Amino acid sequence: MSDDVTGAQRAAWATIALDAYTTEAPEHLLPLPAAPERVRLGVAAAEAMARATRYNPADRAVTDTASAYETIGDLVAYVFHLGDHHQVTPDQLIRAADEMRSPYPKSLDAVCLAAAAADVDRVAAMLAALIEAAESFGCDVPALVADAREQHAEANAEEEETRQMTA
């Protein structure tokens, strides 16, 4: 990876997406919007992040499987960095997002309540929307999430290595 971008910068990019998501999402977390609305919210969040991070205007829109995989995949990794700042693991965020996407999320289970306590309930809701959007574009979501986990772990390892070398 080695791109001189810190986890804090990646988290800030996720925050840009979260702000876009929050602006367009319903005020209350429950009931969650229907799947088509979650797709729209996921695309809006991903494109907001892309506008802030991509120089080429053609790379700022999510229009097909390839652009969805790249843009949403990057944002999922950035969401994991945002979780780091709230001491929430990628596994916890994914589990909360999966619960939010379940057919009957009438109440929040313990995982979602833990996310809410860590002040990342909206982050988990955005992640659920991103996953929904990726699926709608035909992305292999398990592979996308695995790639995002790997990107997150590599970036954290490189940042830690740099920190140790400069200490």
PDB file of C-alpha atoms in Angstrom:
ATOM      1  CA  MET A   1       0.000   0.000   0.000  1.00  0.00           C
ATOM      2  CA  SER A   2       2.585   2.554   1.153  1.00  0.00           C
ATOM      3  CA  ASP A   3       0.835   5.725   0.135  1.00  0.00           C
ATOM      4  CA  ASP A   4       1.676   8.035   3.072  1.00  0.00           C
ATOM      5  CA  VAL A   5      -1.992   8.309   4.034  1.00  0.00           C
ATOM      6  CA  THR A   6      -2.744   7.784   7.702  1.00  0.00           C
ATOM      7  CA  GLY A   7      -5.576   5.914   9.320  1.00  0.00           C
ATOM      8  CA  ALA A   8      -6.812   9.254  10.622  1.00  0.00           C
ATOM      9  CA  GLN A   9      -7.024  10.591   7.064  1.00  0.00           C
ATOM     10  CA  ARG A  10      -8.897   7.487   5.930  1.00  0.00           C
ATOM     11  CA  ALA A  11     -11.264   7.885   8.891  1.00  0.00           C
ATOM     12  CA  ALA A  12     -11.803  11.522   7.873  1.00  0.00           C
ATOM     13  CA  TRP A  13     -12.791  10.346   4.383  1.00  0.00           C
ATOM     14  CA  ALA A  14     -15.278   7.944   5.966  1.00  0.00           C
ATOM     15  CA  THR A  15     -16.618  10.877   7.981  1.00  0.00           C
ATOM     16  CA  ILE A  16     -17.246  12.806   4.749  1.00  0.00           C
ATOM     17  CA  ALA A  17     -19.309   9.856   3.532  1.00  0.00           C
ATOM     18  CA  LEU A  18     -21.056   9.580   6.898  1.00  0.00           C
ATOM     19  CA  ASP A  19     -21.998  13.254   6.754  1.00  0.00           C
ATOM     20  CA  ALA A  20     -23.525  12.734   3.292  1.00  0.00           C
ATOM     21  CA  TYR A  21     -25.334   9.618   4.515  1.00  0.00           C
ATOM     22  CA  THR A  22     -26.645  11.379   7.618  1.00  0.00           C
ATOM     23  CA  THR A  23     -27.843  14.386   5.619  1.00  0.00           C
ATOM     24  CA  GLU A  24     -30.000  12.170   3.413  1.00  0.00           C
ATOM     25  CA  ALA A  25     -30.972   9.397   5.850  1.00  0.00           C
ATOM     26  CA  PRO A  26     -34.063   9.450   8.044  1.00  0.00           C
ATOM     27  CA  GLU A  27     -33.574  11.169  11.376  1.00  0.00           C
ATOM     28  CA  HIS A  28     -34.286   8.019  13.412  1.00  0.00           C
ATOM     29  CA  LEU A  29     -32.265   4.871  13.006  1.00  0.00           C
ATOM     30  CA  LEU A  30     -35.297   2.579  13.204  1.00  0.00           C
ATOM     31  CA  PRO A  31     -37.174   1.599  11.271  1.00  0.00           C
ATOM     32  CA  LEU A  32     -34.468   1.330   8.674  1.00  0.00           C
ATOM     33  CA  PRO A  33     -35.326   2.451   5.163  1.00  0.00           C
ATOM     34  CA  ALA A  34     -36.374  -0.161   2.615  1.00  0.00           C
ATOM     35  CA  ALA A  35     -33.662  -1.808   0.509  1.00  0.00           C
ATOM     36  CA  PRO A  36     -33.949   0.544  -2.507  1.00  0.00           C
ATOM     37  CA  GLU A  37     -33.518   3.556  -0.229  1.00  0.00           C
ATOM     38  CA  ARG A  38     -30.538   1.927   1.512  1.00  0.00           C
ATOM     39  CA  VAL A  39     -28.972   1.427  -1.931  1.00  0.00           C
ATOM     40  CA  ARG A  40     -29.490   5.112  -2.756  1.00  0.00           C
ATOM     41  CA  LEU A  41     -28.005   6.154   0.596  1.00  0.00           C
ATOM     42  CA  GLY A  42     -25.017   3.837   0.127  1.00  0.00           C
ATOM     43  CA  VAL A  43     -24.313   5.236  -3.333  1.00  0.00           C
ATOM     44  CA  ALA A  44     -24.675   8.820  -2.041  1.00  0.00           C
ATOM     45  CA  ALA A  45     -22.156   8.114   0.734  1.00  0.00           C
ATOM     46  CA  ALA A  46     -19.688   6.406  -1.608  1.00  0.00           C
ATOM     47  CA  GLU A  47     -19.897   9.179  -4.190  1.00  0.00           C
ATOM     48  CA  ALA A  48     -19.397  11.864  -1.512  1.00  0.00           C
ATOM     49  CA  MET A  49     -16.198  10.120  -0.430  1.00  0.00           C
ATOM     50  CA  ALA A  50     -15.122   9.742  -4.066  1.00  0.00           C
ATOM     51  CA  ARG A  51     -15.630  13.446  -4.748  1.00  0.00           C
ATOM     52  CA  ALA A  52     -13.303  14.205  -1.844  1.00  0.00           C
ATOM     53  CA  THR A  53     -10.609  11.676  -2.736  1.00  0.00           C
ATOM     54  CA  ARG A  54     -10.592  11.113  -6.493  1.00  0.00           C
ATOM     55  CA  TYR A  55      -9.069  13.562  -8.965  1.00  0.00           C
ATOM     56  CA  ASN A  56     -10.643  12.128 -12.104  1.00  0.00           C
ATOM     57  CA  PRO A  57     -14.352  13.035 -12.322  1.00  0.00           C
ATOM     58  CA  ALA A  58     -15.035   9.706 -14.047  1.00  0.00           C
ATOM     59  CA  ASP A  59     -13.883   7.940 -10.857  1.00  0.00           C
ATOM     60  CA  ARG A  60     -16.391   9.792  -8.673  1.00  0.00           C
ATOM     61  CA  ALA A  61     -19.583   8.054  -9.790  1.00  0.00           C
ATOM     62  CA  VAL A  62     -20.788   4.582  -8.894  1.00  0.00           C
ATOM     63  CA  THR A  63     -22.308   3.346 -12.134  1.00  0.00           C
ATOM     64  CA  ASP A  64     -21.432  -0.327 -12.546  1.00  0.00           C
ATOM     65  CA  THR A  65     -19.943  -3.343 -10.809  1.00  0.00           C
ATOM     66  CA  ALA A  66     -16.318  -2.229 -11.260  1.00  0.00           C
ATOM     67  CA  SER A  67     -16.865   1.312 -10.001  1.00  0.00           C
ATOM     68  CA  ALA A  68     -18.993   0.026  -7.118  1.00  0.00           C
ATOM     69  CA  TYR A  69     -16.380  -2.542  -6.132  1.00  0.00           C
ATOM     70  CA  GLU A  70     -13.588   0.031  -6.166  1.00  0.00           C
ATOM     71  CA  THR A  71     -15.376   2.978  -4.570  1.00  0.00           C
ATOM     72  CA  ILE A  72     -17.532   1.128  -2.069  1.00  0.00           C
ATOM     73  CA  GLY A  73     -14.664  -1.236  -1.270  1.00  0.00           C
ATOM     74  CA  ASP A  74     -12.378   1.683  -0.456  1.00  0.00           C
ATOM     75  CA  LEU A  75     -15.060   3.288   1.682  1.00  0.00           C
ATOM     76  CA  VAL A  76     -15.680   0.066   3.616  1.00  0.00           C
ATOM     77  CA  ALA A  77     -11.957   0.004   4.479  1.00  0.00           C
ATOM     78  CA  TYR A  78     -12.152   3.673   5.515  1.00  0.00           C
ATOM     79  CA  VAL A  79     -15.176   2.844   7.685  1.00  0.00           C
ATOM     80  CA  PHE A  80     -13.008   0.281   9.471  1.00  0.00           C
ATOM     81  CA  HIS A  81     -10.470   3.049  10.145  1.00  0.00           C
ATOM     82  CA  LEU A  82     -13.273   5.219  11.518  1.00  0.00           C
ATOM     83  CA  GLY A  83     -14.213   2.305  13.762  1.00  0.00           C
ATOM     84  CA  ASP A  84     -10.626   2.215  15.050  1.00  0.00           C
ATOM     85  CA  HIS A  85     -11.074   5.734  16.413  1.00  0.00           C
ATOM     86  CA  HIS A  86     -14.154   4.576  18.325  1.00  0.00           C
ATOM     87  CA  GLN A  87     -12.495   1.328  19.448  1.00  0.00           C
ATOM     88  CA  VAL A  88     -14.923  -0.763  17.433  1.00  0.00           C
ATOM     89  CA  THR A  89     -13.546  -3.637  15.394  1.00  0.00           C
ATOM     90  CA  PRO A  90     -14.400  -4.365  11.757  1.00  0.00           C
ATOM     91  CA  ASP A  91     -16.126  -7.564  12.971  1.00  0.00           C
ATOM     92  CA  GLN A  92     -18.353  -5.569  15.313  1.00  0.00           C
ATOM     93  CA  LEU A  93     -19.240  -3.098  12.570  1.00  0.00           C
ATOM     94  CA  ILE A  94     -20.020  -5.881  10.092  1.00  0.00           C
ATOM     95  CA  ARG A  95     -22.159  -7.742  12.619  1.00  0.00           C
ATOM     96  CA  ALA A  96     -24.084  -4.562  13.470  1.00  0.00           C
ATOM     97  CA  ALA A  97     -24.568  -3.787   9.763  1.00  0.00           C
ATOM     98  CA  ASP A  98     -25.760  -7.350   9.109  1.00  0.00           C
ATOM     99  CA  GLU A  99     -28.257  -7.057  11.971  1.00  0.00           C
ATOM    100  CA  MET A 100     -29.517  -3.788  10.540  1.00  0.00           C
ATOM    101  CA  ARG A 101     -29.978  -5.455   7.148  1.00  0.00           C
ATOM    102  CA  SER A 102     -31.848  -8.429   8.594  1.00  0.00           C
ATOM    103  CA  PRO A 103     -35.458  -8.814   7.493  1.00  0.00           C
ATOM    104  CA  TYR A 104     -36.882  -7.832  10.872  1.00  0.00           C
ATOM    105  CA  PRO A 105     -34.616  -5.306  12.623  1.00  0.00           C
ATOM    106  CA  LYS A 106     -37.402  -4.083  14.898  1.00  0.00           C
ATOM    107  CA  SER A 107     -34.993  -3.548  17.758  1.00  0.00           C
ATOM    108  CA  LEU A 108     -31.257  -3.448  18.120  1.00  0.00           C
ATOM    109  CA  ASP A 109     -29.539  -6.552  19.441  1.00  0.00           C
ATOM    110  CA  ALA A 110     -26.547  -6.462  21.751  1.00  0.00           C
ATOM    111  CA  VAL A 111     -24.123  -5.900  18.865  1.00  0.00           C
ATOM    112  CA  CYS A 112     -26.052  -2.892  17.612  1.00  0.00           C
ATOM    113  CA  LEU A 113     -26.457  -1.571  21.130  1.00  0.00           C
ATOM    114  CA  ALA A 114     -22.684  -1.832  21.608  1.00  0.00           C
ATOM    115  CA  ALA A 115     -22.222   0.095  18.361  1.00  0.00           C
ATOM    116  CA  ALA A 116     -24.666   2.721  19.623  1.00  0.00           C
ATOM    117  CA  ALA A 117     -22.773   2.965  22.913  1.00  0.00           C
ATOM    118  CA  ALA A 118     -19.555   3.539  20.958  1.00  0.00           C
ATOM    119  CA  ASP A 119     -21.356   6.254  18.971  1.00  0.00           C
ATOM    120  CA  VAL A 120     -21.025   4.354  15.700  1.00  0.00           C
ATOM    121  CA  ASP A 121     -24.629   3.290  15.188  1.00  0.00           C
ATOM    122  CA  ARG A 122     -24.904   5.607  12.170  1.00  0.00           C
ATOM    123  CA  VAL A 123     -21.593   4.230  10.907  1.00  0.00           C
ATOM    124  CA  ALA A 124     -23.029   0.706  11.077  1.00  0.00           C
ATOM    125  CA  ALA A 125     -26.209   1.885   9.338  1.00  0.00           C
ATOM    126  CA  MET A 126     -24.104   3.472   6.579  1.00  0.00           C
ATOM    127  CA  LEU A 127     -22.094   0.257   6.284  1.00  0.00           C
ATOM    128  CA  ALA A 128     -25.369  -1.654   5.876  1.00  0.00           C
ATOM    129  CA  ALA A 129     -26.323   0.750   3.079  1.00  0.00           C
ATOM    130  CA  LEU A 130     -22.913   0.331   1.434  1.00  0.00           C
ATOM    131  CA  ILE A 131     -23.257  -3.444   1.489  1.00  0.00           C
ATOM    132  CA  GLU A 132     -26.759  -3.151   0.054  1.00  0.00           C
ATOM    133  CA  ALA A 133     -25.483  -0.846  -2.698  1.00  0.00           C
ATOM    134  CA  ALA A 134     -22.575  -3.156  -3.536  1.00  0.00           C
ATOM    135  CA  GLU A 135     -24.976  -6.098  -3.818  1.00  0.00           C
ATOM    136  CA  SER A 136     -27.281  -4.102  -6.076  1.00  0.00           C
ATOM    137  CA  PHE A 137     -24.393  -3.536  -8.504  1.00  0.00           C
ATOM    138  CA  GLY A 138     -23.585  -7.246  -8.546  1.00  0.00           C
ATOM    139  CA  CYS A 139     -20.451  -7.065  -6.407  1.00  0.00           C
ATOM    140  CA  ASP A 140     -19.178 -10.132  -4.599  1.00  0.00           C
ATOM    141  CA  VAL A 141     -19.786  -8.624  -1.152  1.00  0.00           C
ATOM    142  CA  PRO A 142     -17.865 -11.231   0.892  1.00  0.00           C
ATOM    143  CA  ALA A 143     -14.814 -10.634  -1.354  1.00  0.00           C
ATOM    144  CA  LEU A 144     -15.284  -6.858  -1.179  1.00  0.00           C
ATOM    145  CA  VAL A 145     -15.419  -6.971   2.634  1.00  0.00           C
ATOM    146  CA  ALA A 146     -12.423  -9.326   2.771  1.00  0.00           C
ATOM    147  CA  ASP A 147     -10.436  -6.971   0.531  1.00  0.00           C
ATOM    148  CA  ALA A 148     -11.436  -4.001   2.710  1.00  0.00           C
ATOM    149  CA  ARG A 149     -10.338  -5.885   5.851  1.00  0.00           C
ATOM    150  CA  GLU A 150      -7.021  -6.677   4.203  1.00  0.00           C
ATOM    151  CA  GLN A 151      -6.534  -3.069   3.064  1.00  0.00           C
ATOM    152  CA  HIS A 152      -7.365  -1.851   6.592  1.00  0.00           C
ATOM    153  CA  ALA A 153      -4.992  -4.323   8.236  1.00  0.00           C
ATOM    154  CA  GLU A 154      -2.149  -3.551   5.812  1.00  0.00           C
ATOM    155  CA  ALA A 155      -2.556   0.187   6.285  1.00  0.00           C
ATOM    156  CA  ASN A 156      -2.555  -0.195  10.065  1.00  0.00           C
ATOM    157  CA  ALA A 157       0.526  -2.436   9.941  1.00  0.00           C
ATOM    158  CA  GLU A 158       2.404   0.021   7.718  1.00  0.00           C
ATOM    159  CA  GLU A 159       1.447   2.934   9.938  1.00  0.00           C
ATOM    160  CA  GLU A 160       2.617   1.037  13.027  1.00  0.00           C
ATOM    161  CA  GLU A 161       5.884   0.114  11.306  1.00  0.00           C
ATOM    162  CA  THR A 162       6.463   3.776  10.391  1.00  0.00           C
ATOM    163  CA  ARG A 163       5.630   4.819  13.958  1.00  0.00           C
ATOM    164  CA  GLN A 164       8.173   2.350  15.356  1.00  0.00           C
ATOM    165  CA  MET A 165      10.877   3.467  12.907  1.00  0.00           C
ATOM    166  CA  THR A 166      10.451   7.126  13.862  1.00  0.00           C
ATOM    167  CA  ALA A 167      10.215   6.497  17.618  1.00  0.00           C
TER     168      ALA A 167
END
